[in-house]
Short mmCIF file of C-alpha atoms in Angstrom, two decimals:
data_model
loop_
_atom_site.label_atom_id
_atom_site.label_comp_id
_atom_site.label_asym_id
_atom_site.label_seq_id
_atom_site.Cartn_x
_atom_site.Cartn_y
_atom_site.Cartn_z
CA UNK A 1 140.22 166.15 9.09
CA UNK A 2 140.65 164.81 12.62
CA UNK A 3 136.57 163.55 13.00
CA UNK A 4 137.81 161.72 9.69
CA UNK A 5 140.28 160.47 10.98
CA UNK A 6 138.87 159.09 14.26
CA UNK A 7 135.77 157.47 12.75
CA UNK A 8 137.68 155.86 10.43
CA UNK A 9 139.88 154.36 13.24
CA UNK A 10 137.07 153.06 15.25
CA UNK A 11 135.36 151.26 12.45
CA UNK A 12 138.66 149.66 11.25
CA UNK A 13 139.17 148.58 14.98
CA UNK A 14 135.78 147.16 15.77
CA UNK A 15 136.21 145.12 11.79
CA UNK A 16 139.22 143.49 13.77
CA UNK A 17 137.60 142.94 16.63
CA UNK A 18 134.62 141.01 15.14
CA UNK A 19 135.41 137.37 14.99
CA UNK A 20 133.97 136.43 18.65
CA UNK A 21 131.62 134.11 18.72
CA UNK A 22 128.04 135.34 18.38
CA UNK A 23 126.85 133.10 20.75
CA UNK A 24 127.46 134.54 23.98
CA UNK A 25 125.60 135.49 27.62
CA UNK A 26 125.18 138.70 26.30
CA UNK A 27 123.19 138.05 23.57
CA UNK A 28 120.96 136.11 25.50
CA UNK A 29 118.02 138.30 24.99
CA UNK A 30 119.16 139.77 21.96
CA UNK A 31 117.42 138.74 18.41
CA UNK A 32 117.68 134.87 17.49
CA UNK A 33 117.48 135.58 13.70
CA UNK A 34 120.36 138.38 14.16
CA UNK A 35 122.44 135.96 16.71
CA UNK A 36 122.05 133.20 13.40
CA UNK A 37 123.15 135.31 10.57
CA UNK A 38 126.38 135.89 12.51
CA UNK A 39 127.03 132.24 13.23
CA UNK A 40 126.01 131.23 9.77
CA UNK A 41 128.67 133.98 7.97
CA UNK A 42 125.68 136.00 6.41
CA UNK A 43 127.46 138.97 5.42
CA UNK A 44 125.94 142.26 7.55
CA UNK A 45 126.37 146.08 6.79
CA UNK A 46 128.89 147.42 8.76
CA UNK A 47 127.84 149.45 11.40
CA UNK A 48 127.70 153.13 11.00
CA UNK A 49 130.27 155.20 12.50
CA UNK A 50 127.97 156.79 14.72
CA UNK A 51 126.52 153.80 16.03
CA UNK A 52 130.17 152.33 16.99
CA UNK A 53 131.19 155.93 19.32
CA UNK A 54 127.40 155.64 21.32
CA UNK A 55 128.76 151.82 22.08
CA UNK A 56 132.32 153.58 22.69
CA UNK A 57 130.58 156.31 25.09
CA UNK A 58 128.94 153.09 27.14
CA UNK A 59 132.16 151.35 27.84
CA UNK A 60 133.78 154.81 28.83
CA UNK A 61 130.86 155.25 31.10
CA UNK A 62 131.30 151.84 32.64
CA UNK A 63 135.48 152.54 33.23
CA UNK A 64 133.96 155.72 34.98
CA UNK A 65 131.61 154.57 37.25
CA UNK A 66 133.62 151.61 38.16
CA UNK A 67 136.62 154.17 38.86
CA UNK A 68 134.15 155.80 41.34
CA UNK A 69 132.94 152.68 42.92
CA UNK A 70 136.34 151.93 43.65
CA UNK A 71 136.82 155.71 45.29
CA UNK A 72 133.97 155.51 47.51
CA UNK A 73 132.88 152.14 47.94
CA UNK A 74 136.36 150.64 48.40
CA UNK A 75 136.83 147.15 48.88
CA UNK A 76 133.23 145.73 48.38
CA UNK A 77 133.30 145.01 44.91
CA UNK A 78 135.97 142.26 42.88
CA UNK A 79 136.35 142.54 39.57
CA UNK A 80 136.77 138.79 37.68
CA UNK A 81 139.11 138.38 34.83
CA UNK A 82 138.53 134.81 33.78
CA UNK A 83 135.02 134.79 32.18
CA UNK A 84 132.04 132.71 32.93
CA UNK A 85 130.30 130.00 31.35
CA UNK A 86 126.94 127.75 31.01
CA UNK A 87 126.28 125.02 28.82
CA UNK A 88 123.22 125.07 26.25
CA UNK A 89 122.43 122.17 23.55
CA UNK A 90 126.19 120.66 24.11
CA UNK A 91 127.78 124.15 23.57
CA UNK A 92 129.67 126.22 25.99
CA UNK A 93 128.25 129.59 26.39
CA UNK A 94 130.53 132.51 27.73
CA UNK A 95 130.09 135.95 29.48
CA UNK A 96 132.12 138.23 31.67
CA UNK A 97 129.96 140.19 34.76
CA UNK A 98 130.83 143.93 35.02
CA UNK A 99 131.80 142.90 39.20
CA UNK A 100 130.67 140.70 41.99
CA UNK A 101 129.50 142.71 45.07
CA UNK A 102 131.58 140.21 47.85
CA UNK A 103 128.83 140.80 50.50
CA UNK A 104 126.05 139.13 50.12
CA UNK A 105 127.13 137.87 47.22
CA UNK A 106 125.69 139.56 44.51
CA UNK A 107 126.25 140.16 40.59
CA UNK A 108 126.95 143.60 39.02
CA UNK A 109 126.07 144.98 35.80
CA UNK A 110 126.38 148.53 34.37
CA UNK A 111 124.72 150.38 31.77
CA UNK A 112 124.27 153.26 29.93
CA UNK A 113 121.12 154.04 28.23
CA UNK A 114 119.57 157.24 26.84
CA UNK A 115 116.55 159.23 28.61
CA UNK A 116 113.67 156.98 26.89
CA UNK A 117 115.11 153.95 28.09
CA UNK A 118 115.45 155.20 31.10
CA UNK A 119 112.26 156.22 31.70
CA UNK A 120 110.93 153.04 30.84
CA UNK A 121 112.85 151.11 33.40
CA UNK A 122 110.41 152.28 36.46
CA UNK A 123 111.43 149.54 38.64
CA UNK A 124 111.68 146.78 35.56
CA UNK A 125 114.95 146.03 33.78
CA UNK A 126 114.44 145.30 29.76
CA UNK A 127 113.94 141.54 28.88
CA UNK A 128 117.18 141.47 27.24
CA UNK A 129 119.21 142.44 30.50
CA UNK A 130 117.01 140.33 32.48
CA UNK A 131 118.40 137.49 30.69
CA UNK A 132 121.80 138.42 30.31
CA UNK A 133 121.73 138.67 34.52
CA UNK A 134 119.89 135.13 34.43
CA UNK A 135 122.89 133.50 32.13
CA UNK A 136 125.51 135.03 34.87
CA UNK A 137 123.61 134.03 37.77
CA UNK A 138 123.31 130.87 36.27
CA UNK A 139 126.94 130.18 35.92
CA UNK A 140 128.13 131.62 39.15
CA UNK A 141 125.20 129.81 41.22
CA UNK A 142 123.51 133.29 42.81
CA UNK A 143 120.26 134.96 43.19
CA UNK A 144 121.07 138.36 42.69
CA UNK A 145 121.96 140.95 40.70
CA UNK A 146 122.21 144.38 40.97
CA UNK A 147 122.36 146.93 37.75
CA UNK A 148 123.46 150.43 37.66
CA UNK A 149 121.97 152.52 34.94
CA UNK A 150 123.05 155.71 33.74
CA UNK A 151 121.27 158.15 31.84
CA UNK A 152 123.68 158.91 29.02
CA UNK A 153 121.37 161.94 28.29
CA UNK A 154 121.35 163.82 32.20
CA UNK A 155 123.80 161.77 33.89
CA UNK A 156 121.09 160.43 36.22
CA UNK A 157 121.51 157.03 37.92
CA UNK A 158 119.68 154.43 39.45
CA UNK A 159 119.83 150.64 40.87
CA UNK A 160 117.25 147.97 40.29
CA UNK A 161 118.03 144.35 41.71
CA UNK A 162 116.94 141.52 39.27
CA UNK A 163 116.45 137.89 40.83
CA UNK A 164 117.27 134.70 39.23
CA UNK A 165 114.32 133.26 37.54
CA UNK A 166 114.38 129.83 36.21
CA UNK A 167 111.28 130.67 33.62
CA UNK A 168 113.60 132.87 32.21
CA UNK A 169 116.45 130.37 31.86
CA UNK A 170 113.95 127.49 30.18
CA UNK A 171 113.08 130.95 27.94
CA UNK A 172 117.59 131.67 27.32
CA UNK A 173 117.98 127.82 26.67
CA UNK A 174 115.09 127.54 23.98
CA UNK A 175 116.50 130.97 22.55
CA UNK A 176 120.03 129.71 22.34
CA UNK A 177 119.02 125.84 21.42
CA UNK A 178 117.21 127.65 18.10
CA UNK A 179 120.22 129.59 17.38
CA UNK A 180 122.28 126.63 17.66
CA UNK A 181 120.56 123.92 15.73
CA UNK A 182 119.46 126.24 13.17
CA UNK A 183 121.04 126.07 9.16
CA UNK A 184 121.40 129.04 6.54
CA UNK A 185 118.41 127.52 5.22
CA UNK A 186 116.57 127.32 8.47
CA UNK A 187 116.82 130.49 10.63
CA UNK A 188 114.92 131.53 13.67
CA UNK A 189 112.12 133.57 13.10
CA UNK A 190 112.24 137.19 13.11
CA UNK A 191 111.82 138.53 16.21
CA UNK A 192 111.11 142.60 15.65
CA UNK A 193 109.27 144.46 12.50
CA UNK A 194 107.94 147.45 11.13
CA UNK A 195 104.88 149.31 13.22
CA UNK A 196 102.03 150.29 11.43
CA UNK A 197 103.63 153.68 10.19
CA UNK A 198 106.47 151.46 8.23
CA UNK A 199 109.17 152.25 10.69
CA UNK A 200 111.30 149.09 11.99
CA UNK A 201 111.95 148.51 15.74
CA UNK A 202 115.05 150.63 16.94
CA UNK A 203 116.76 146.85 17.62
CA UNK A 204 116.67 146.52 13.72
CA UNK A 205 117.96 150.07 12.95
CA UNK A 206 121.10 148.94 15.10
CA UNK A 207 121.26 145.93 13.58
CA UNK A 208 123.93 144.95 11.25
CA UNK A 209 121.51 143.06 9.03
CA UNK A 210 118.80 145.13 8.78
CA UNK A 211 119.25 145.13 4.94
CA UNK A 212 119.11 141.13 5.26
CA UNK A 213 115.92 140.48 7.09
CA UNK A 214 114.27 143.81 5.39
CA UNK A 215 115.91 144.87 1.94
CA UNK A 216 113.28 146.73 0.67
CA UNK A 217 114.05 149.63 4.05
CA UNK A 218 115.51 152.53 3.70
CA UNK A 219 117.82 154.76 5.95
CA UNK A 220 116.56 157.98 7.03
CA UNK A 221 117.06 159.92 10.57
CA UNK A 222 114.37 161.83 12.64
CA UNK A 223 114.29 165.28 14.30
CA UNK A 224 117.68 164.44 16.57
CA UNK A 225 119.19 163.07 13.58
CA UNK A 226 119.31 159.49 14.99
CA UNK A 227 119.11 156.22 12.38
CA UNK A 228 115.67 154.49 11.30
CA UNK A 229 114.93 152.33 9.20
CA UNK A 230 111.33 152.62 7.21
CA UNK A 231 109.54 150.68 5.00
CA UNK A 232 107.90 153.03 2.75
CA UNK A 233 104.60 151.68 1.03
CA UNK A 234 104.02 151.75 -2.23
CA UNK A 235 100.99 153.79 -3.33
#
């Protein structure tokens, strides 16, 4: 009665919260089809219950850790209310950074990610929150940025510091400059798709139009019971 009660909540909520514009720093790195649909009013799947509490469980990670940065680093970090913004193709783009370390001046992001992820990171953060930290580095003219990750999975951390890179800004303005002269009837391409087993890329499992690009998938969940999405062939 009461999990009933609370997933229904959250999915209500996050169908009220969903008219921001698609086209944001955030989604720099994210899927240019995906980013498209949205802008275009392609009607997605809403996404599962389960999907909206691990996004929940990030932001109460990041309230958290900022909490604690505040305890024990005191005074180093501000915390910007008015967001950011870059221009792309004529169009203001907007983000809002996590913090701003004051000294040296230095961007901060933090995420949560699960023990897979974070094994991958070694000392390399994913493409996607590379260019995220380009788009706010861009608009606040620095160098630097330094993410936090938390393993959602042991509750171990780490810090890698990303650099401003200006190939990867020519890559977020071509991304964004597709998504923004593109039509319903002339979409980006896709950008993830099944391996050779059938089984579609964890970004299209999340994805709330997973059913658009791929409608012949269907839903099933592996051996921890998490979503994928597999395109069985026919025999």
């Amino acid at each position: 009665m009461i999990v009933n009660k609370i997933l229904e909540g959250i999915t209500n909520e996050r169908r009220e919260k969903s008219d921001y514009s698609p086209i944001r720093m955030s989604s720099a790195g994210k899927c240019q089809r995906a980013i498209a649909y949205q802008l275009h009013g392609f009607e997605g799947e809403p996404l599962p219950s389960r999907s909206i509490m691990v996004f929940r469980l990030g932001d109460t990670i990041e309230k958290e850790l900022k909490s604690l940065i505040q305890k024990y680093y005191p005074d180093q970090i501000e915390y910007p209310e008015e967001p950011c913004k870059v221009i792309v193709a004529g169009k203001e783009i907007h983000g809002h950074i996590d913090g701003m370390i004051k000294n040296p001046k230095t961007i901060l992001e933090i995420k949560s990610i699960n023990t897979m992820a974070f094994k991958r990171l070694g000392t390399e953060v994913s493409y996607d929150y590379q260019c995220q930290a380009v788009c706010y580095m861009k608009a606040h003219g620095l160098t630097k940025t330094l993410f936090i990750f938390y393993n959602k999975d042991t509750s171990h951390l780490q810090e890698i510091e990303v650099n401003y890179s200006e190939d990867t800004w020519n890559q977020i303005v071509q991304r964004f400059t597709n998504v923004i002269k593109s039509t319903k009837d002339n979409l980006p391409s896709k950008e993830y798709g099944p391996d050779d087993k059938g089984k579609l890329d964890w970004h299209c499992s999340y994805c709330s139009f997973n059913k658009t690009c791929w409608p012949e998938a269907k839903l099933q969940f592996d051996k921890n019971n998490k979503p994928q999405m597999i395109i069985t062939k026919e025999k």
